mmCIF file of C-alpha atoms and ligand atoms in Angstrom:
data_model
loop_
_atom_site.group_PDB
_atom_site.id
_atom_site.type_symbol
_atom_site.label_atom_id
_atom_site.label_comp_id
_atom_site.label_asym_id
_atom_site.label_seq_id
_atom_site.Cartn_x
_atom_site.Cartn_y
_atom_site.Cartn_z
ATOM 1 C CA UNK Q 1 0.000 0.000 0.000
ATOM 2 C CA UNK Q 2 1.125 3.609 -0.394
ATOM 3 C CA UNK Q 3 2.809 5.119 2.664
ATOM 4 C CA UNK Q 4 0.349 7.832 3.533
ATOM 5 C CA UNK Q 5 -2.961 9.297 2.434
ATOM 6 C CA UNK Q 6 -2.901 12.194 -0.007
ATOM 7 C CA UNK Q 7 -3.646 15.016 2.465
ATOM 8 C CA UNK Q 8 -1.964 18.112 3.862
ATOM 9 C CA UNK Q 9 -0.392 16.291 6.845
ATOM 10 C CA UNK Q 10 0.995 13.462 4.744
ATOM 11 C CA UNK Q 11 4.649 14.620 4.455
ATOM 12 C CA UNK Q 12 5.038 15.060 8.227
ATOM 13 C CA UNK Q 13 3.236 11.768 8.932
ATOM 14 C CA UNK Q 14 5.460 9.978 6.470
ATOM 15 C CA UNK Q 15 8.674 11.356 7.975
ATOM 16 C CA UNK Q 16 7.502 10.375 11.476
ATOM 17 C CA UNK Q 17 6.566 6.899 10.309
ATOM 18 C CA UNK Q 18 10.011 6.236 8.825
ATOM 19 C CA UNK Q 19 11.773 7.758 11.861
ATOM 20 C CA UNK Q 20 9.837 5.494 14.215
ATOM 21 C CA UNK Q 21 10.403 2.465 11.993
ATOM 22 C CA UNK Q 22 14.187 2.881 12.281
ATOM 23 C CA UNK Q 23 13.870 2.390 16.028
ATOM 24 C CA UNK Q 24 11.376 -0.475 15.839
ATOM 25 C CA UNK Q 25 12.883 -3.966 15.926
ATOM 26 C CA UNK Q 26 9.798 -5.446 14.235
ATOM 27 C CA UNK Q 27 10.223 -3.343 11.113
ATOM 28 C CA UNK Q 28 12.702 -3.064 8.259
ATOM 29 C CA UNK Q 29 13.455 0.043 6.203
ATOM 30 C CA UNK Q 30 14.126 -0.872 2.580
ATOM 31 C CA UNK Q 31 16.077 1.592 0.490
ATOM 32 C CA UNK Q 32 16.118 1.260 -3.287
ATOM 33 C CA UNK Q 33 14.589 -0.841 -6.045
ATOM 34 C CA UNK Q 34 16.731 -3.952 -5.525
ATOM 35 C CA UNK Q 35 16.066 -4.108 -1.782
ATOM 36 C CA UNK Q 36 12.322 -3.849 -2.392
ATOM 37 C CA UNK Q 37 12.520 -6.332 -5.288
ATOM 38 C CA UNK Q 38 14.213 -9.014 -3.158
ATOM 39 C CA UNK Q 39 11.925 -8.346 -0.205
ATOM 40 C CA UNK Q 40 8.850 -8.857 -2.405
ATOM 41 C CA UNK Q 41 10.323 -11.887 -4.156
ATOM 42 C CA UNK Q 42 11.105 -13.630 -0.860
ATOM 43 C CA UNK Q 43 7.736 -12.968 0.699
ATOM 44 C CA UNK Q 44 8.139 -9.821 2.807
ATOM 45 C CA UNK Q 45 5.019 -8.260 4.231
ATOM 46 C CA UNK Q 46 5.520 -4.777 2.786
ATOM 47 C CA UNK Q 47 3.600 -2.141 4.715
ATOM 48 C CA UNK Q 48 4.152 0.917 2.572
ATOM 49 C CA UNK Q 49 6.118 2.160 -0.427
ATOM 50 C CA UNK Q 50 7.125 5.775 -1.114
ATOM 51 C CA UNK Q 51 8.414 6.366 -4.639
ATOM 52 C CA UNK Q 52 9.106 9.489 -6.655
ATOM 53 C CA UNK Q 53 8.168 7.780 -9.920
ATOM 54 C CA UNK Q 54 6.145 4.552 -9.613
ATOM 55 C CA UNK Q 55 6.013 4.215 -13.417
ATOM 56 C CA UNK Q 56 9.826 4.215 -13.599
ATOM 57 C CA UNK Q 57 9.862 1.375 -11.026
ATOM 58 C CA UNK Q 58 7.500 -0.610 -13.207
ATOM 59 C CA UNK Q 59 9.772 -0.086 -16.212
ATOM 60 C CA UNK Q 60 12.698 -1.374 -14.134
ATOM 61 C CA UNK Q 61 10.613 -4.343 -13.015
ATOM 62 C CA UNK Q 62 9.731 -5.193 -16.612
ATOM 63 C CA UNK Q 63 13.445 -5.364 -17.381
ATOM 64 C CA UNK Q 64 14.944 -6.755 -14.155
ATOM 65 C CA UNK Q 65 12.141 -8.510 -12.285
ATOM 66 C CA UNK Q 66 9.334 -9.517 -14.653
ATOM 67 C CA UNK Q 67 8.045 -11.892 -11.947
ATOM 68 C CA UNK Q 68 7.010 -8.776 -9.989
ATOM 69 C CA UNK Q 69 5.357 -6.831 -12.802
ATOM 70 C CA UNK Q 70 2.504 -4.695 -11.508
ATOM 71 C CA UNK Q 71 3.505 -4.963 -7.830
ATOM 72 C CA UNK Q 72 5.509 -1.726 -7.626
ATOM 73 C CA UNK Q 73 2.887 0.598 -9.070
ATOM 74 C CA UNK Q 74 0.168 -1.006 -6.998
ATOM 75 C CA UNK Q 75 2.185 -0.632 -3.787
ATOM 76 C CA UNK Q 76 3.421 2.897 -4.431
ATOM 77 C CA UNK Q 77 0.190 4.624 -5.401
ATOM 78 C CA UNK Q 78 0.707 8.349 -5.970
ATOM 79 C CA UNK Q 79 4.256 9.708 -6.484
ATOM 80 C CA UNK Q 80 6.025 11.160 -3.425
ATOM 81 C CA UNK Q 81 8.031 14.269 -4.413
ATOM 82 C CA UNK Q 82 11.829 13.896 -4.230
ATOM 83 C CA UNK Q 83 12.145 16.556 -1.493
ATOM 84 C CA UNK Q 84 9.738 14.597 0.709
ATOM 85 C CA UNK Q 85 11.747 11.403 0.167
ATOM 86 C CA UNK Q 86 14.833 13.230 1.463
ATOM 87 C CA UNK Q 87 13.131 13.530 4.864
ATOM 88 C CA UNK Q 88 12.783 9.730 5.053
ATOM 89 C CA UNK Q 89 16.371 8.507 4.646
ATOM 90 C CA UNK Q 90 19.901 9.870 5.103
ATOM 91 C CA UNK Q 91 20.707 8.933 1.505
ATOM 92 C CA UNK Q 92 17.882 8.592 -0.964
ATOM 93 C CA UNK Q 93 18.844 5.838 -3.417
ATOM 94 C CA UNK Q 94 19.181 6.636 -7.112
ATOM 95 C CA UNK Q 95 16.001 4.657 -7.818
ATOM 96 C CA UNK Q 96 14.112 6.998 -5.449
ATOM 97 C CA UNK Q 97 12.067 4.383 -3.644
ATOM 98 C CA UNK Q 98 11.846 3.680 0.096
ATOM 99 C CA UNK Q 99 9.643 1.155 1.830
ATOM 100 C CA UNK Q 100 8.687 -0.251 5.211
ATOM 101 C CA UNK Q 101 8.146 -3.955 5.786
ATOM 102 C CA UNK Q 102 7.752 -6.359 8.677
ATOM 103 C CA UNK Q 103 10.988 -8.156 9.493
ATOM 104 C CA UNK Q 104 11.014 -11.854 8.695
ATOM 105 C CA UNK Q 105 10.780 -14.106 11.757
ATOM 106 C CA UNK Q 106 14.053 -15.446 13.161
ATOM 107 C CA UNK Q 107 14.374 -18.470 15.418
ATOM 108 C CA UNK Q 108 17.838 -19.459 16.623
ATOM 109 C CA UNK Q 109 16.364 -22.608 18.174
ATOM 110 C CA UNK Q 110 15.135 -23.774 14.785
ATOM 111 C CA UNK Q 111 18.576 -23.228 13.211
ATOM 112 C CA UNK Q 112 20.150 -25.289 16.003
ATOM 113 C CA UNK Q 113 17.609 -28.091 15.767
ATOM 114 C CA UNK Q 114 17.251 -28.370 11.983
ATOM 115 C CA UNK Q 115 20.642 -29.278 10.531
ATOM 116 C CA UNK Q 116 19.440 -29.377 6.923
ATOM 117 C CA UNK Q 117 19.671 -26.498 4.476
ATOM 118 C CA UNK Q 118 23.403 -25.804 4.498
ATOM 119 C CA UNK Q 119 25.836 -24.242 6.970
ATOM 120 C CA UNK Q 120 24.993 -21.413 9.351
ATOM 121 C CA UNK Q 121 27.243 -18.338 9.209
ATOM 122 C CA UNK Q 122 28.014 -16.920 12.638
ATOM 123 C CA UNK Q 123 29.515 -13.423 12.833
ATOM 124 C CA UNK Q 124 31.025 -12.672 16.203
ATOM 125 C CA UNK Q 125 30.454 -9.017 17.100
ATOM 126 C CA UNK Q 126 30.726 -7.564 13.573
ATOM 127 C CA UNK Q 127 31.368 -3.806 13.639
ATOM 128 C CA UNK Q 128 30.735 -2.775 10.045
ATOM 129 C CA UNK Q 129 27.113 -2.950 8.940
ATOM 130 C CA UNK Q 130 28.202 -2.919 5.305
ATOM 131 C CA UNK Q 131 30.050 -6.171 6.015
ATOM 132 C CA UNK Q 132 26.963 -7.625 7.682
ATOM 133 C CA UNK Q 133 24.860 -6.798 4.616
ATOM 134 C CA UNK Q 134 27.457 -8.219 2.226
ATOM 135 C CA UNK Q 135 27.588 -11.419 4.298
ATOM 136 C CA UNK Q 136 23.793 -11.815 4.207
ATOM 137 C CA UNK Q 137 23.864 -11.330 0.445
ATOM 138 C CA UNK Q 138 26.571 -13.915 -0.164
ATOM 139 C CA UNK Q 139 24.997 -16.346 2.310
ATOM 140 C CA UNK Q 140 21.727 -16.094 0.364
ATOM 141 C CA UNK Q 141 23.570 -16.621 -2.921
ATOM 142 C CA UNK Q 142 25.583 -19.592 -1.700
ATOM 143 C CA UNK Q 143 22.616 -21.321 -0.074
ATOM 144 C CA UNK Q 144 23.502 -21.042 3.613
ATOM 145 C CA UNK Q 145 20.877 -21.967 6.200
ATOM 146 C CA UNK Q 146 21.076 -18.628 8.013
ATOM 147 C CA UNK Q 147 23.200 -15.790 9.369
ATOM 148 C CA UNK Q 148 23.497 -15.259 13.121
ATOM 149 C CA UNK Q 149 25.317 -12.308 14.667
ATOM 150 C CA UNK Q 150 26.425 -11.536 18.211
ATOM 151 C CA UNK Q 151 27.297 -8.193 19.763
ATOM 152 C CA UNK Q 152 25.909 -4.705 19.780
ATOM 153 C CA UNK Q 153 24.739 -4.217 16.202
ATOM 154 C CA UNK Q 154 21.290 -5.036 14.884
ATOM 155 C CA UNK Q 155 21.774 -7.162 11.753
ATOM 156 C CA UNK Q 156 18.512 -5.697 10.386
ATOM 157 C CA UNK Q 157 19.804 -2.135 10.611
ATOM 158 C CA UNK Q 158 18.882 -0.211 7.417
ATOM 159 C CA UNK Q 159 22.598 0.029 6.559
ATOM 160 C CA UNK Q 160 22.894 -3.781 6.643
ATOM 161 C CA UNK Q 161 19.739 -4.101 4.539
ATOM 162 C CA UNK Q 162 21.316 -1.750 1.997
ATOM 163 C CA UNK Q 163 24.370 -4.004 1.854
ATOM 164 C CA UNK Q 164 22.285 -7.143 1.414
ATOM 165 C CA UNK Q 165 20.012 -5.581 -1.239
ATOM 166 C CA UNK Q 166 17.042 -6.823 0.790
ATOM 167 C CA UNK Q 167 18.186 -10.466 0.848
ATOM 168 C CA UNK Q 168 17.527 -10.638 4.593
ATOM 169 C CA UNK Q 169 14.198 -12.094 3.452
ATOM 170 C CA UNK Q 170 15.867 -14.988 1.617
ATOM 171 C CA UNK Q 171 17.146 -16.790 4.741
ATOM 172 C CA UNK Q 172 16.860 -16.436 8.535
ATOM 173 C CA UNK Q 173 18.946 -13.519 9.873
ATOM 174 C CA UNK Q 174 19.098 -12.511 13.510
ATOM 175 C CA UNK Q 175 21.122 -11.812 16.617
ATOM 176 C CA UNK Q 176 21.742 -14.444 19.302
ATOM 177 C CA UNK Q 177 24.625 -13.905 21.695
ATOM 178 C CA UNK Q 178 24.562 -17.510 22.900
ATOM 179 C CA UNK Q 179 24.708 -19.248 19.523
ATOM 180 C CA UNK Q 180 28.459 -19.976 19.498
ATOM 181 C CA UNK Q 181 28.452 -21.555 22.907
ATOM 182 C CA UNK Q 182 25.306 -23.535 22.114
ATOM 183 C CA UNK Q 183 25.211 -24.460 18.396
ATOM 184 C CA UNK Q 184 23.064 -27.551 19.103
ATOM 185 C CA UNK Q 185 24.258 -30.655 17.257
ATOM 186 C CA UNK Q 186 25.928 -28.627 14.540
ATOM 187 C CA UNK Q 187 29.750 -28.765 14.487
ATOM 188 C CA UNK Q 188 31.322 -25.387 15.261
ATOM 189 C CA UNK Q 189 34.179 -24.438 12.923
ATOM 190 C CA UNK Q 190 36.250 -21.333 13.654
ATOM 191 C CA UNK Q 191 37.593 -19.495 10.615
ATOM 192 C CA UNK Q 192 40.901 -18.123 11.758
ATOM 193 C CA UNK Q 193 44.007 -17.040 9.794
ATOM 194 C CA UNK Q 194 46.065 -19.095 12.299
ATOM 195 C CA UNK Q 195 44.112 -22.340 11.779
ATOM 196 C CA UNK Q 196 44.733 -25.461 9.701
ATOM 197 C CA UNK Q 197 44.304 -25.163 5.951
ATOM 198 C CA UNK Q 198 40.649 -25.655 5.035
ATOM 199 C CA UNK Q 199 39.728 -28.591 2.780
ATOM 200 C CA UNK Q 200 36.440 -27.679 1.041
ATOM 201 C CA UNK Q 201 35.466 -31.336 0.540
ATOM 202 C CA UNK Q 202 35.626 -31.912 4.311
ATOM 203 C CA UNK Q 203 33.502 -28.903 5.307
ATOM 204 C CA UNK Q 204 30.351 -30.387 6.858
ATOM 205 C CA UNK Q 205 27.163 -29.059 5.300
ATOM 206 C CA UNK Q 206 25.570 -28.726 8.743
ATOM 207 C CA UNK Q 207 28.447 -26.710 10.252
ATOM 208 C CA UNK Q 208 28.280 -23.410 12.052
ATOM 209 C CA UNK Q 209 31.023 -21.398 10.328
ATOM 210 C CA UNK Q 210 32.215 -18.747 12.804
ATOM 211 C CA UNK Q 211 33.960 -15.559 11.695
ATOM 212 C CA UNK Q 212 35.562 -12.980 13.958
ATOM 213 C CA UNK Q 213 35.256 -9.273 14.414
ATOM 214 C CA UNK Q 214 37.004 -7.060 11.862
ATOM 215 C CA UNK Q 215 39.860 -5.820 14.023
ATOM 216 C CA UNK Q 216 40.541 -8.592 16.532
ATOM 217 C CA UNK Q 217 39.226 -11.821 15.013
ATOM 218 C CA UNK Q 218 37.488 -14.525 17.053
ATOM 219 C CA UNK Q 219 37.413 -14.357 20.856
ATOM 220 C CA UNK Q 220 39.063 -16.923 23.100
ATOM 221 C CA UNK Q 221 35.775 -18.439 24.366
ATOM 222 C CA UNK Q 222 34.611 -19.275 20.858
ATOM 223 C CA UNK Q 223 38.026 -20.583 19.821
ATOM 224 C CA UNK Q 224 38.100 -22.830 22.890
ATOM 225 C CA UNK Q 225 34.608 -24.162 22.147
ATOM 226 C CA UNK Q 226 35.260 -24.764 18.402
ATOM 227 C CA UNK Q 227 35.605 -28.285 16.998
ATOM 228 C CA UNK Q 228 38.295 -27.079 14.562
ATOM 229 C CA UNK Q 229 40.138 -23.922 13.504
ATOM 230 C CA UNK Q 230 40.433 -23.508 9.737
ATOM 231 C CA UNK Q 231 42.132 -20.997 7.478
ATOM 232 C CA UNK Q 232 42.027 -19.925 3.875
ATOM 233 C CA UNK Q 233 45.667 -20.066 2.796
ATOM 234 C CA UNK Q 234 46.975 -16.645 1.737
ATOM 235 C CA UNK Q 235 50.070 -15.328 0.065
ATOM 236 C CA UNK Q 236 52.911 -14.576 2.507
ATOM 237 C CA UNK Q 237 52.758 -11.066 3.955
ATOM 238 C CA UNK Q 238 48.930 -10.759 3.834
ATOM 239 C CA UNK Q 239 47.608 -10.993 7.396
ATOM 240 C CA UNK Q 240 43.897 -11.509 6.758
ATOM 241 C CA UNK Q 241 40.997 -11.051 4.375
ATOM 242 C CA UNK Q 242 38.149 -8.626 4.841
ATOM 243 C CA UNK Q 243 35.367 -10.285 6.856
ATOM 244 C CA UNK Q 244 32.774 -10.429 4.064
ATOM 245 C CA UNK Q 245 35.262 -11.670 1.473
ATOM 246 C CA UNK Q 246 36.431 -14.419 3.872
ATOM 247 C CA UNK Q 247 32.802 -15.530 4.332
ATOM 248 C CA UNK Q 248 32.310 -15.473 0.572
ATOM 249 C CA UNK Q 249 35.416 -17.574 -0.130
ATOM 250 C CA UNK Q 250 34.494 -20.197 2.475
ATOM 251 C CA UNK Q 251 30.823 -20.466 1.463
ATOM 252 C CA UNK Q 252 31.569 -20.837 -2.220
ATOM 253 C CA UNK Q 253 34.369 -23.335 -1.513
ATOM 254 C CA UNK Q 254 31.699 -25.348 0.366
ATOM 255 C CA UNK Q 255 29.076 -24.932 -2.352
ATOM 256 C CA UNK Q 256 31.394 -26.005 -5.171
ATOM 257 C CA UNK Q 257 32.559 -29.045 -3.211
ATOM 258 C CA UNK Q 258 29.018 -30.112 -2.191
ATOM 259 C CA UNK Q 259 26.788 -29.636 -5.216
ATOM 260 C CA UNK Q 260 24.250 -32.146 -3.886
ATOM 261 C CA UNK Q 261 23.777 -30.232 -0.599
ATOM 262 C CA UNK Q 262 23.584 -26.727 -2.031
HETATM 263 C C1 LIG J 1 39.511 -8.960 9.127
HETATM 264 S S1 LIG J 1 39.553 -10.541 9.777
HETATM 265 C C2 LIG J 1 40.192 -10.314 11.409
HETATM 266 C C3 LIG J 1 41.628 -10.171 11.449
HETATM 267 C C4 LIG J 1 42.217 -10.478 12.830
HETATM 268 N N1 LIG J 1 43.372 -9.685 13.038
HETATM 269 C C5 LIG J 1 42.532 -11.968 12.932
HETATM 270 O O1 LIG J 1 43.698 -12.318 13.001
HETATM 271 O O2 LIG J 1 41.609 -12.795 12.938
HETATM 272 C C6 LIG J 1 37.897 -10.920 10.154
HETATM 273 C C7 LIG J 1 37.594 -12.378 10.127
HETATM 274 O O3 LIG J 1 37.653 -12.871 8.793
HETATM 275 C C8 LIG J 1 38.033 -14.241 8.815
HETATM 276 N N2 LIG J 1 39.252 -14.380 8.017
HETATM 277 C C9 LIG J 1 39.972 -13.407 7.411
HETATM 278 N N3 LIG J 1 41.000 -13.933 6.741
HETATM 279 C C10 LIG J 1 40.940 -15.283 6.924
HETATM 280 C C11 LIG J 1 41.719 -16.403 6.481
HETATM 281 N N4 LIG J 1 42.773 -16.241 5.700
HETATM 282 N N5 LIG J 1 41.336 -17.632 6.857
HETATM 283 C C12 LIG J 1 40.248 -17.835 7.623
HETATM 284 N N6 LIG J 1 39.489 -16.820 8.082
HETATM 285 C C13 LIG J 1 39.816 -15.573 7.736
HETATM 286 C C14 LIG J 1 38.259 -14.628 10.246
HETATM 287 O O4 LIG J 1 37.120 -15.238 10.770
HETATM 288 C C15 LIG J 1 38.506 -13.279 10.897
HETATM 289 O O5 LIG J 1 38.205 -13.300 12.261
#
């Protein structure tokens, strides 16, 4: 549905609605065509769409997402002027569309109990929300079972959703500080530049793959609890990979070595 009725108070109501949504852990703020496209494709309950040019979105859908033809215009309703969009987000995307949706449900217990559906990516206290978004995107692409984070950041922060292009709706994503110490029956593998060289063929498809924080790597409690410490071999002199690229390399090494499970 459109974000607000077409009346004199609408711009202020709209700005308040988006401001409140950013502080509401039941809601997601989607910024840009691709984020909204993936959210719709993977079943998000979209509450409202504000777009400067709903017809332009439909033209993009015809080219890039024909499966969603008709959805954008129907959701957006009347155009929202560009200056009003600027009150809704710190950076209005080039495609000039912003939306609010319910977050998808997340159950850590289900990820522990159900060992099918590929490995779980665990990010210990990630600091960069762009990394979190990039990890969600690559985890969706590689066919991981879910992404669990620990620490202070909300993995559904709008900045992370920007980085994932809305693919938070393609697999379970959530925060659970206890996941590393209680991964259920899943083996816990620590990805660590000091570990043993990883053999993709021996990566279990039901593993929890744990990655450390950008500056300091994995903490001692998780390393002590892990069933193995594994590394991606690097050229001499390079100390580590960026967090999201390390996740990408490990997940696609797993996917290529386990075509039947992915
Ligand atoms: C930027 S790195 C952290 C660097 C930190 N100084 C360390 O030694 O772990 C962030 C995370 O990416 C993963 N990572 C980066 N390079 C890796 C490699 N070559 N092998 C395995 N994991 C790696 C690890 O999980 C690491 O904790």
